[in-house]
Structure formats: structure tokens, C-alpha cells
Coordinates of C-alpha atoms in Angstrom, one line a residue:
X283 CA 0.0 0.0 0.0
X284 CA 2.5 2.6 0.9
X285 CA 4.9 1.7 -2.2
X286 CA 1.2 2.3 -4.1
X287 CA 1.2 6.1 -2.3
X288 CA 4.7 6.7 -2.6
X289 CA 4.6 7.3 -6.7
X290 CA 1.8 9.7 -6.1
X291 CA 3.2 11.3 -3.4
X292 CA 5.9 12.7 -5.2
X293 CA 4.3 13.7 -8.7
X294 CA 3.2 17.3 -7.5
X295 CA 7.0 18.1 -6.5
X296 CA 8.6 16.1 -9.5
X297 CA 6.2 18.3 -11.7
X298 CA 7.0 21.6 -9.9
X299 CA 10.7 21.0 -9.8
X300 CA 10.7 20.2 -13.6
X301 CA 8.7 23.6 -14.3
X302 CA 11.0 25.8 -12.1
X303 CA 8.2 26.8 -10.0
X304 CA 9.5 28.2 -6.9
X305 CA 7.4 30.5 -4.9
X306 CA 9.1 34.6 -5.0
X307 CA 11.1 35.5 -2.0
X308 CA 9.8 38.5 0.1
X309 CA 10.6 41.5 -1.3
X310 CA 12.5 44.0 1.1
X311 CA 12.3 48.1 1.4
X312 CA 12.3 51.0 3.7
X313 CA 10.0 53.0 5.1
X314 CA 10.1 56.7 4.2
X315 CA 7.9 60.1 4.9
X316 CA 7.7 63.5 3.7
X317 CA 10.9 65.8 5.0
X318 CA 11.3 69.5 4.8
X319 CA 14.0 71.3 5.0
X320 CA 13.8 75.0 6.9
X321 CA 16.4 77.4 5.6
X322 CA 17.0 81.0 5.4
X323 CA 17.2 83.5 2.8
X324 CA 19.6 85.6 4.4
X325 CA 23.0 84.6 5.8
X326 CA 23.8 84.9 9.2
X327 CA 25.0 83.5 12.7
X328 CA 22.2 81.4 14.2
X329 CA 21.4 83.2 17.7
X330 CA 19.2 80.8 19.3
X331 CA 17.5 77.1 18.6
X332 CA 13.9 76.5 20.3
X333 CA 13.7 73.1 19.5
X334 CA 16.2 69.6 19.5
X335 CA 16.2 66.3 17.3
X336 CA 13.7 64.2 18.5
X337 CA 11.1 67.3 19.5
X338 CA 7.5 67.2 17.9
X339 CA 6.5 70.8 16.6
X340 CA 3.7 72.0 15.1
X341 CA 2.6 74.4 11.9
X342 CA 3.9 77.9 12.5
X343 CA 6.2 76.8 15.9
X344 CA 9.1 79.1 16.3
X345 CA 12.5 76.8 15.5
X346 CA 15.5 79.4 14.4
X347 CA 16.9 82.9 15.5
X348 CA 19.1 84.1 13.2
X349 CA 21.1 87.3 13.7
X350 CA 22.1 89.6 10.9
X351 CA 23.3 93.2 11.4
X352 CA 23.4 93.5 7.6
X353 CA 19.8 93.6 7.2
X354 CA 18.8 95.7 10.6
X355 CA 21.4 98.2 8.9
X356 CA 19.4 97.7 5.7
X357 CA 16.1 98.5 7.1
X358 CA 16.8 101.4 8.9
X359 CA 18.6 102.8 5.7
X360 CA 15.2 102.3 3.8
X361 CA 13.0 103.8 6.2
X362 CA 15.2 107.1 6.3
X363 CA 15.0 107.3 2.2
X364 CA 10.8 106.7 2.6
X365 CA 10.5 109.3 5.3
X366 CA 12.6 111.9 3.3
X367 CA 10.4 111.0 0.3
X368 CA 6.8 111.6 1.9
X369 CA 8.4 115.1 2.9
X370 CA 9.2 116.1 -0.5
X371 CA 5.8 114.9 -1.8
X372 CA 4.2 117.0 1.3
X373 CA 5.6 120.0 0.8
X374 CA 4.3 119.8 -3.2
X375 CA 1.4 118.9 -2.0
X376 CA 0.5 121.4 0.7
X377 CA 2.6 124.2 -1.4
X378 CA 4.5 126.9 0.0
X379 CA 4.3 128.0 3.9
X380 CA 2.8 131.8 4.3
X381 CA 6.1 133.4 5.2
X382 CA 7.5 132.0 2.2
X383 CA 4.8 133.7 0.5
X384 CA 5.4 136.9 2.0
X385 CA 9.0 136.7 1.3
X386 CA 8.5 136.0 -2.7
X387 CA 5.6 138.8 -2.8
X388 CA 8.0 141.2 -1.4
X389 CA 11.0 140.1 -3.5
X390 CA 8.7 140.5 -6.5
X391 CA 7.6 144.0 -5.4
X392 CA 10.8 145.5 -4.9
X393 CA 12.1 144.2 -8.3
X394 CA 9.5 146.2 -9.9
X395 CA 10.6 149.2 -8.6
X396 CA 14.1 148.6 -9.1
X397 CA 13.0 148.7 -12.7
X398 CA 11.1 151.4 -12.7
X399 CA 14.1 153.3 -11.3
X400 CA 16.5 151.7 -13.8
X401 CA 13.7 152.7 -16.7
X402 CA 13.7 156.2 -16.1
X403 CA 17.3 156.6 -15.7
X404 CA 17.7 154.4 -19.1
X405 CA 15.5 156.9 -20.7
X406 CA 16.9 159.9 -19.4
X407 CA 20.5 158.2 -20.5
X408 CA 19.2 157.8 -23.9
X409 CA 17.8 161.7 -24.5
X410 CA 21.1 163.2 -23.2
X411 CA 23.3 160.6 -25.3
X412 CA 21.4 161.8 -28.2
X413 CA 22.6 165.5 -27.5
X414 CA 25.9 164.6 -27.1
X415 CA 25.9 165.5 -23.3
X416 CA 26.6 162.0 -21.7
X417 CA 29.5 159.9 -22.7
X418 CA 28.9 156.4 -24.4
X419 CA 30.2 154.7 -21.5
X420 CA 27.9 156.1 -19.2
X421 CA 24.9 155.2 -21.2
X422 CA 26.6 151.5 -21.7
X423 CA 26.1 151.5 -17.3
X424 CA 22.7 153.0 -17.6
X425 CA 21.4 150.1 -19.9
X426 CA 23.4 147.6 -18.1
X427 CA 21.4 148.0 -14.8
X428 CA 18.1 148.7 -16.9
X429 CA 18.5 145.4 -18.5
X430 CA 19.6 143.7 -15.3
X431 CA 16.7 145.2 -13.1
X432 CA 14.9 143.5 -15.9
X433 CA 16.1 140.1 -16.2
X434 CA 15.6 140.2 -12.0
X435 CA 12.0 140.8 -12.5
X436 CA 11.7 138.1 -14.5
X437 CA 13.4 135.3 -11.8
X438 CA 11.5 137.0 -9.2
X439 CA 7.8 137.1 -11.2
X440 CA 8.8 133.0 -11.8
X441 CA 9.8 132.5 -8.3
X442 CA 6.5 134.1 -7.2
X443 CA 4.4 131.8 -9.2
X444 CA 5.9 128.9 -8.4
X445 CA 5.5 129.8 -4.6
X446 CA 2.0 130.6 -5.2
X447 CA 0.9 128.1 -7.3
X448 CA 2.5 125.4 -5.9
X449 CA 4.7 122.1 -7.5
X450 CA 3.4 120.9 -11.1
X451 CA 1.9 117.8 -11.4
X452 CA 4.2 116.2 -13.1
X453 CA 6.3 116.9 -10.0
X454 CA 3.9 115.5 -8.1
X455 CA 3.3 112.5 -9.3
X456 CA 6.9 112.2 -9.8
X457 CA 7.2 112.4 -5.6
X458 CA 4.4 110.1 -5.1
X459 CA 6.0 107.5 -7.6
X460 CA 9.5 107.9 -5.3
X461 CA 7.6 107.2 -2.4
X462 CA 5.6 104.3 -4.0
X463 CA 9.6 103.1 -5.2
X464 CA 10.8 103.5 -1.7
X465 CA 8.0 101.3 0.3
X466 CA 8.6 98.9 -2.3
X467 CA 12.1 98.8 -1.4
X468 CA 11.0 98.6 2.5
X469 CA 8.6 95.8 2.2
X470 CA 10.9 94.0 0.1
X471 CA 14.2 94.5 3.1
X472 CA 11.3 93.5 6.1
X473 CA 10.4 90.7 4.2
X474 CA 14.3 89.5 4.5
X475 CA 13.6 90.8 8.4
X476 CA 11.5 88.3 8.9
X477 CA 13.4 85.8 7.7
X478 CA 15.5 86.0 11.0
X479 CA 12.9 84.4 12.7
X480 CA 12.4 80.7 11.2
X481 CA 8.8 78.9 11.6
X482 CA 7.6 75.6 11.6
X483 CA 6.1 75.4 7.7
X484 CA 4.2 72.0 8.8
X485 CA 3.8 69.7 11.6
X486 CA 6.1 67.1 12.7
X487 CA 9.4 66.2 14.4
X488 CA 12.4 67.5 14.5
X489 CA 14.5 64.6 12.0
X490 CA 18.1 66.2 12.2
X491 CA 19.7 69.8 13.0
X492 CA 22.4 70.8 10.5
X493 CA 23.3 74.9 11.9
X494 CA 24.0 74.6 15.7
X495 CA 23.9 77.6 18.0
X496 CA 27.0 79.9 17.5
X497 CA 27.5 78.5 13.4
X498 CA 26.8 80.7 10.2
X499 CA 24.1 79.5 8.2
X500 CA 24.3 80.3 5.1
X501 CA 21.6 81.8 2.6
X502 CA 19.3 78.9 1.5
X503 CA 21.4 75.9 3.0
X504 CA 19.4 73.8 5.6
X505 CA 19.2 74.7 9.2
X506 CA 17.6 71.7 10.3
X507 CA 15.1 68.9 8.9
X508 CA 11.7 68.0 9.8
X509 CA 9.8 65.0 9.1
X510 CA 5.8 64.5 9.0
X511 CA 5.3 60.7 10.2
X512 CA 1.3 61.1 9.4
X513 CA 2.8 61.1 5.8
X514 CA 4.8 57.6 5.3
X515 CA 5.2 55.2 3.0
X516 CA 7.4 52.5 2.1
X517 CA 9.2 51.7 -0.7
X518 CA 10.4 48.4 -2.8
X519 CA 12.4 47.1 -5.8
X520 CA 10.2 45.1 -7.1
X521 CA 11.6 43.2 -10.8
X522 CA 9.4 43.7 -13.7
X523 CA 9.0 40.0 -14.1
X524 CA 6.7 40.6 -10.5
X525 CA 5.2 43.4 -11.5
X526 CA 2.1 41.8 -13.0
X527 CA 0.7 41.3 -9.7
X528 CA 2.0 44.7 -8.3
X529 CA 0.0 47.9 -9.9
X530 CA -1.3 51.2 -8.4
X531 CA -4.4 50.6 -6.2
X532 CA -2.5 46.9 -5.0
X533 CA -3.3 46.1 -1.5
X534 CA 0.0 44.9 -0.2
X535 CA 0.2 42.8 3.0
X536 CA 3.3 44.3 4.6
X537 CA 5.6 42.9 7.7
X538 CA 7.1 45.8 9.8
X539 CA 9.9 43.8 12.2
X540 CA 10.7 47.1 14.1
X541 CA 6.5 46.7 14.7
X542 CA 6.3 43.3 14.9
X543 CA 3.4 43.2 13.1
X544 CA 1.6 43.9 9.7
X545 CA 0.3 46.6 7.8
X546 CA -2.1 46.9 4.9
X547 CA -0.9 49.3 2.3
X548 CA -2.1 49.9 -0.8
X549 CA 0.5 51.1 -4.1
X550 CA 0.4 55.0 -5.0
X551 CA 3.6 54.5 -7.1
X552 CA 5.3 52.4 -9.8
X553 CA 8.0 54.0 -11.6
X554 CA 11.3 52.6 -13.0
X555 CA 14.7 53.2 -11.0
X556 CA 17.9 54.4 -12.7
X557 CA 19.6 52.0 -15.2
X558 CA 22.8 52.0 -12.7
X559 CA 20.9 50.2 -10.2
X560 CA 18.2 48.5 -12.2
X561 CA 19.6 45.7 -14.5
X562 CA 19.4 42.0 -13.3
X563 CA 20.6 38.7 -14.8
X564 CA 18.3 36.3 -15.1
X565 CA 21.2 33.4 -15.5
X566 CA 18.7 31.6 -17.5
X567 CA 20.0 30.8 -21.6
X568 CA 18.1 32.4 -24.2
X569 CA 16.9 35.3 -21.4
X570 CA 17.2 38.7 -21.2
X571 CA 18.3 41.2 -18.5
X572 CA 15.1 41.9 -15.9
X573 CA 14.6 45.8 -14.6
X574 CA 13.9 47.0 -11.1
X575 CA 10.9 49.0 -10.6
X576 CA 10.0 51.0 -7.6
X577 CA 7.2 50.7 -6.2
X578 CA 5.5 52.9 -3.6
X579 CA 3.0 51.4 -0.9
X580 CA 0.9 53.6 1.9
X581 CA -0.4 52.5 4.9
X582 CA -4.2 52.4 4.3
X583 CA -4.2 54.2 8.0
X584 CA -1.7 56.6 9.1
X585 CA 0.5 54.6 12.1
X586 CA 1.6 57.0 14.5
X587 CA 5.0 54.6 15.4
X588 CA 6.1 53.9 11.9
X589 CA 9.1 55.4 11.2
X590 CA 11.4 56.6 8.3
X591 CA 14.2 54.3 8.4
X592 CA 12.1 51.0 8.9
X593 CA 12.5 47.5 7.4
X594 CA 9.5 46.8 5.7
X595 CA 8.8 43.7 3.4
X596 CA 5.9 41.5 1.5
X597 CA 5.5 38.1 -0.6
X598 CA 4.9 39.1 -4.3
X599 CA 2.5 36.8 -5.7
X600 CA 3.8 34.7 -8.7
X601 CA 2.6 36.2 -12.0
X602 CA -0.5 34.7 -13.7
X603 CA 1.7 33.4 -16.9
X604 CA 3.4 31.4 -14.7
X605 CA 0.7 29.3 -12.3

């Protein structure tokens, strides 16, 4: 009876060793999540650190003090230019004060009659030159201060009006486009004030500081790294020969050792890696060279103790063609 059994026994393995069929072994990645790095657009000596690896922060959180004398300078240099501006503009705007009024009304009035005094003595110069009593040089001074009273009549009468009447509006405008200029400039230099002062952009935990207390960050170089764990994922190679039973929208069955236990997670993400790293020999004649793909995987539930850094790993299920 059992030499009857035996034969039967092993026709399932004979048959599966003579096909090659050998079940995939697990396929093995990490766990990642989302990381951002906080920088600075200005460069300076970092003055103070609120928070250390390890700390959890939240969305707006103060992390960094950075000090920079450059830009205090800055800003106090741009506010002196806008101030100065908005009193040009106000004094075109408002016109002239009443003494200076006063003053240019008088200064016009007494050109007047200095050219009313120069004008008779010009015309009295001119009848006697005619008769031969005055020299030629004394009529040359006569006309020389009747044209000059003249010519001061003129730049007074201008200076009057332009008292009076106030700034054109072309000037005007011009002064209320340098101001507009100048708060430009000031929002633009408290904008880099603020940088001195670093926030938390999102929530999470402090992954790794990079700028201690005392060093020079420099402008856009990372001052520390923080990572949201209620984003993570994990990722896998995963040969293209195994990937018709991995698409997006896959549930995965995945072992977490660091957990000990396992996680649904369902694929986001198939894309191929670089050709460096991807190439495979099958070792098998008349076959070609496999790819690796990479496959991303997220927890259907976010696990608060999963970590970036974690083992994570599944059994691929054999490919259709080949049951």
C-alpha cells in the first residue's frame, strides 16, 4: 500500500521542480515620509534654537533665531530714504508755507521798482546821449542795470508763481512715484527681516539639525530637517517580471519587524529606478536582463510609530503566466 502512495506522493514536486516553479522570495524596502528642509534666505550667525532632534512641533512653531546686522542696517537705511520722500511729496502737495509767501511777494515788489528806477534813468540816458551831453560809457552803465533790473523781475515774477501756485503735477506724481519706489524697497528688506525668525512650515518632528547655535548659516542651506510621520510610505524594488501582480491601487500585505506586526498598504507608485541600479541577470539561456521597478505602498491608516528608516517587506504573488 504505501509503495502504491509513494509514486503519487511525489508527482506534484517532481512536476513543480521540472517547471522551475519556486514561490518569489519576500521583497524587502524601507520606510520613508515626507521631509522639509527650513532654511533662510539671508545669511547669518544662528542666535538661538527653540527646538532639538527628536522634539515634535507644530505648523507655525518658532525653531530658528538668526542674527544679521546687515539687514537691521538695511532696514533702517530704507526707512530714512521713505521718510525723506513723503516730505518732498508734502511739501508739493500742501505748497508753500505763508512766510515764504510773504517773502516771494515782497521780493517781487521790490524788483518792480528797481525797474522802474532803472527805466527812467535808461530813458533819461538815452535823450542826453542823443545831444551829445553823456559819454557812451555812461549810457553803456545806464542800460546795463536797466537790463539787469529787468532780467531780476523776471526770476523773481517765476519765483513768485511757483510759490503761489505750488509744485506741477508732473512733479507730483513724480514724488508720489519715489515714495511708492521707496515702500517697495522697505517691504521688500522687512520681508528679509523676517526671515530672522524661522517657523515651523508644517507639523512634525524634528528629524536632524544641520546649523547649531553659534555657526553661520548660510543663505538657503538647511538649518535643520523636519519630518511628517502622518505622511509615510514605504518603498520596494520590485523586478518587472513581479510586477504583473503589483499595480497602483495593489493592496500589499506588509511585515514591519521594528513593529512586529503587519500593515495593509495599498501602491500609490510604480516607476522605473535608474539604469545603474536597475539591470538583473536572469542566468537563464536564451533570457534577457530583468529591470527593477519602484514601487511605492501607503499605509491604508496613518500609524503614528512607523518610522522613516524601517524594514518593511511582503510576498509578491507569482505572475499569472506562470501558475
Amino acid at each position: 500500500m504505501t509503495r502504491r502512495l509513494l509514486p503519487l506522493l511525489l508527482a506534484p514536486v517532481a512536476l513543480l521542480a521540472a517547471c522551475g516553479q519556486r514561490a518569489p522570495a519576500p521583497i524587502t524596502g524601507l520606510v520613508d515620509a515626507t521631509e522639509i528642509d527650513v532654511a533662510s534666505k539671508i545669511p547669518g550667525r544662528v542666535k538661538a534654537l527653540a527646538v532639538r532632534e527628536g522634539d515634535p512641533v507644530k505648523e507655525g512653531q518658532e525653531l530658528v533665531t538668526i542674527e544679521s546686522q546687515e539687514v537691521a542696517a538695511k532696514i533702517d537705511q530704507v526707512k530714512a530714504a521713505v521718510d525723506a520722500a513723503r516730505a518732498r511729496l508734502q511739501i508739493a502737495e500742501r505748497g508753500a508755507r505763508a512766510e515764504e509767501r510773504q517773502q516771494a511777494r515782497r521780493a517781487l515788489d521790490t524788483a518792480r521798482s528797481q525797474l522802474e528806477v532803472a527805466t527812467k534813468a535808461h530813458e533819461r540816458a538815452t535823450a542826453l546821449l542823443a545831444t551829445g551831453t553823456i559819454t557812451q560809457a555812461a549810457f553803456d552803465e545806464a542800460d546795463f542795470k536797466f537790463k539787469a533790473a529787468r532780467d531780476q523781475l523776471a526770476v523773481a515774477q517765476a519765483r513768485h508763481d511757483l510759490v503761489i501756485k505750488g509744485a506741477r503735477a508732473e512733479e507730483v506724481e513724480a514724488l508720489r512715484a519715489l515714495v511708492r519706489q521707496g515702500q517697495g524697497s522697505l517691504a521688500e528688506v522687512e520681508s528679509y527681516g523676517r526671515e530672522t525668525v524661522q517657523t515651523a512650515p508644517i507639523g512634525g518632528e524634528v528629524a536632524k539639525i544641520l546649523v547649531h547655535r553659534g555657526e553661520l548659516a548660510a543663505t538657503g542651506y538647511p538649518i535643520l530637517t523636519l519630518v511628517d510621520r502622518s505622511d509615510a510610505w514605504a518603498v520596494f524594488p520590485v523586478r518587472e517580471d513581479l510586477l504583473g501582480a503589483v499595480k497602483v491601487g495593489t493592496e500589499l500585505d506588509v511585515e514591519v519587524p521594528a513593529l512586529r506586526r503587519r500593515l495593509p498598504m495599498t501602491v500609490f507608485s510604480v516607476a522605473p529606478l535608474g539604469d545603474f541600479a536597475t539591470w538583473r541577470a536572469t542566468g537563464e539561456k536564451g533570457s534577457f536582463d530583468l529591470r527593477t521597478f519602484e514601487v511605492k505602498a501607503r499605509p491604508r491608516q496613518p500609524d503614528p510609530e512607523l518610522r522613516p528608516g524601517m524594514t518593511a517587506r511582503f510576498a509578491p504573488a507569482l505572475p499569472a503566466a506562470r501558475r
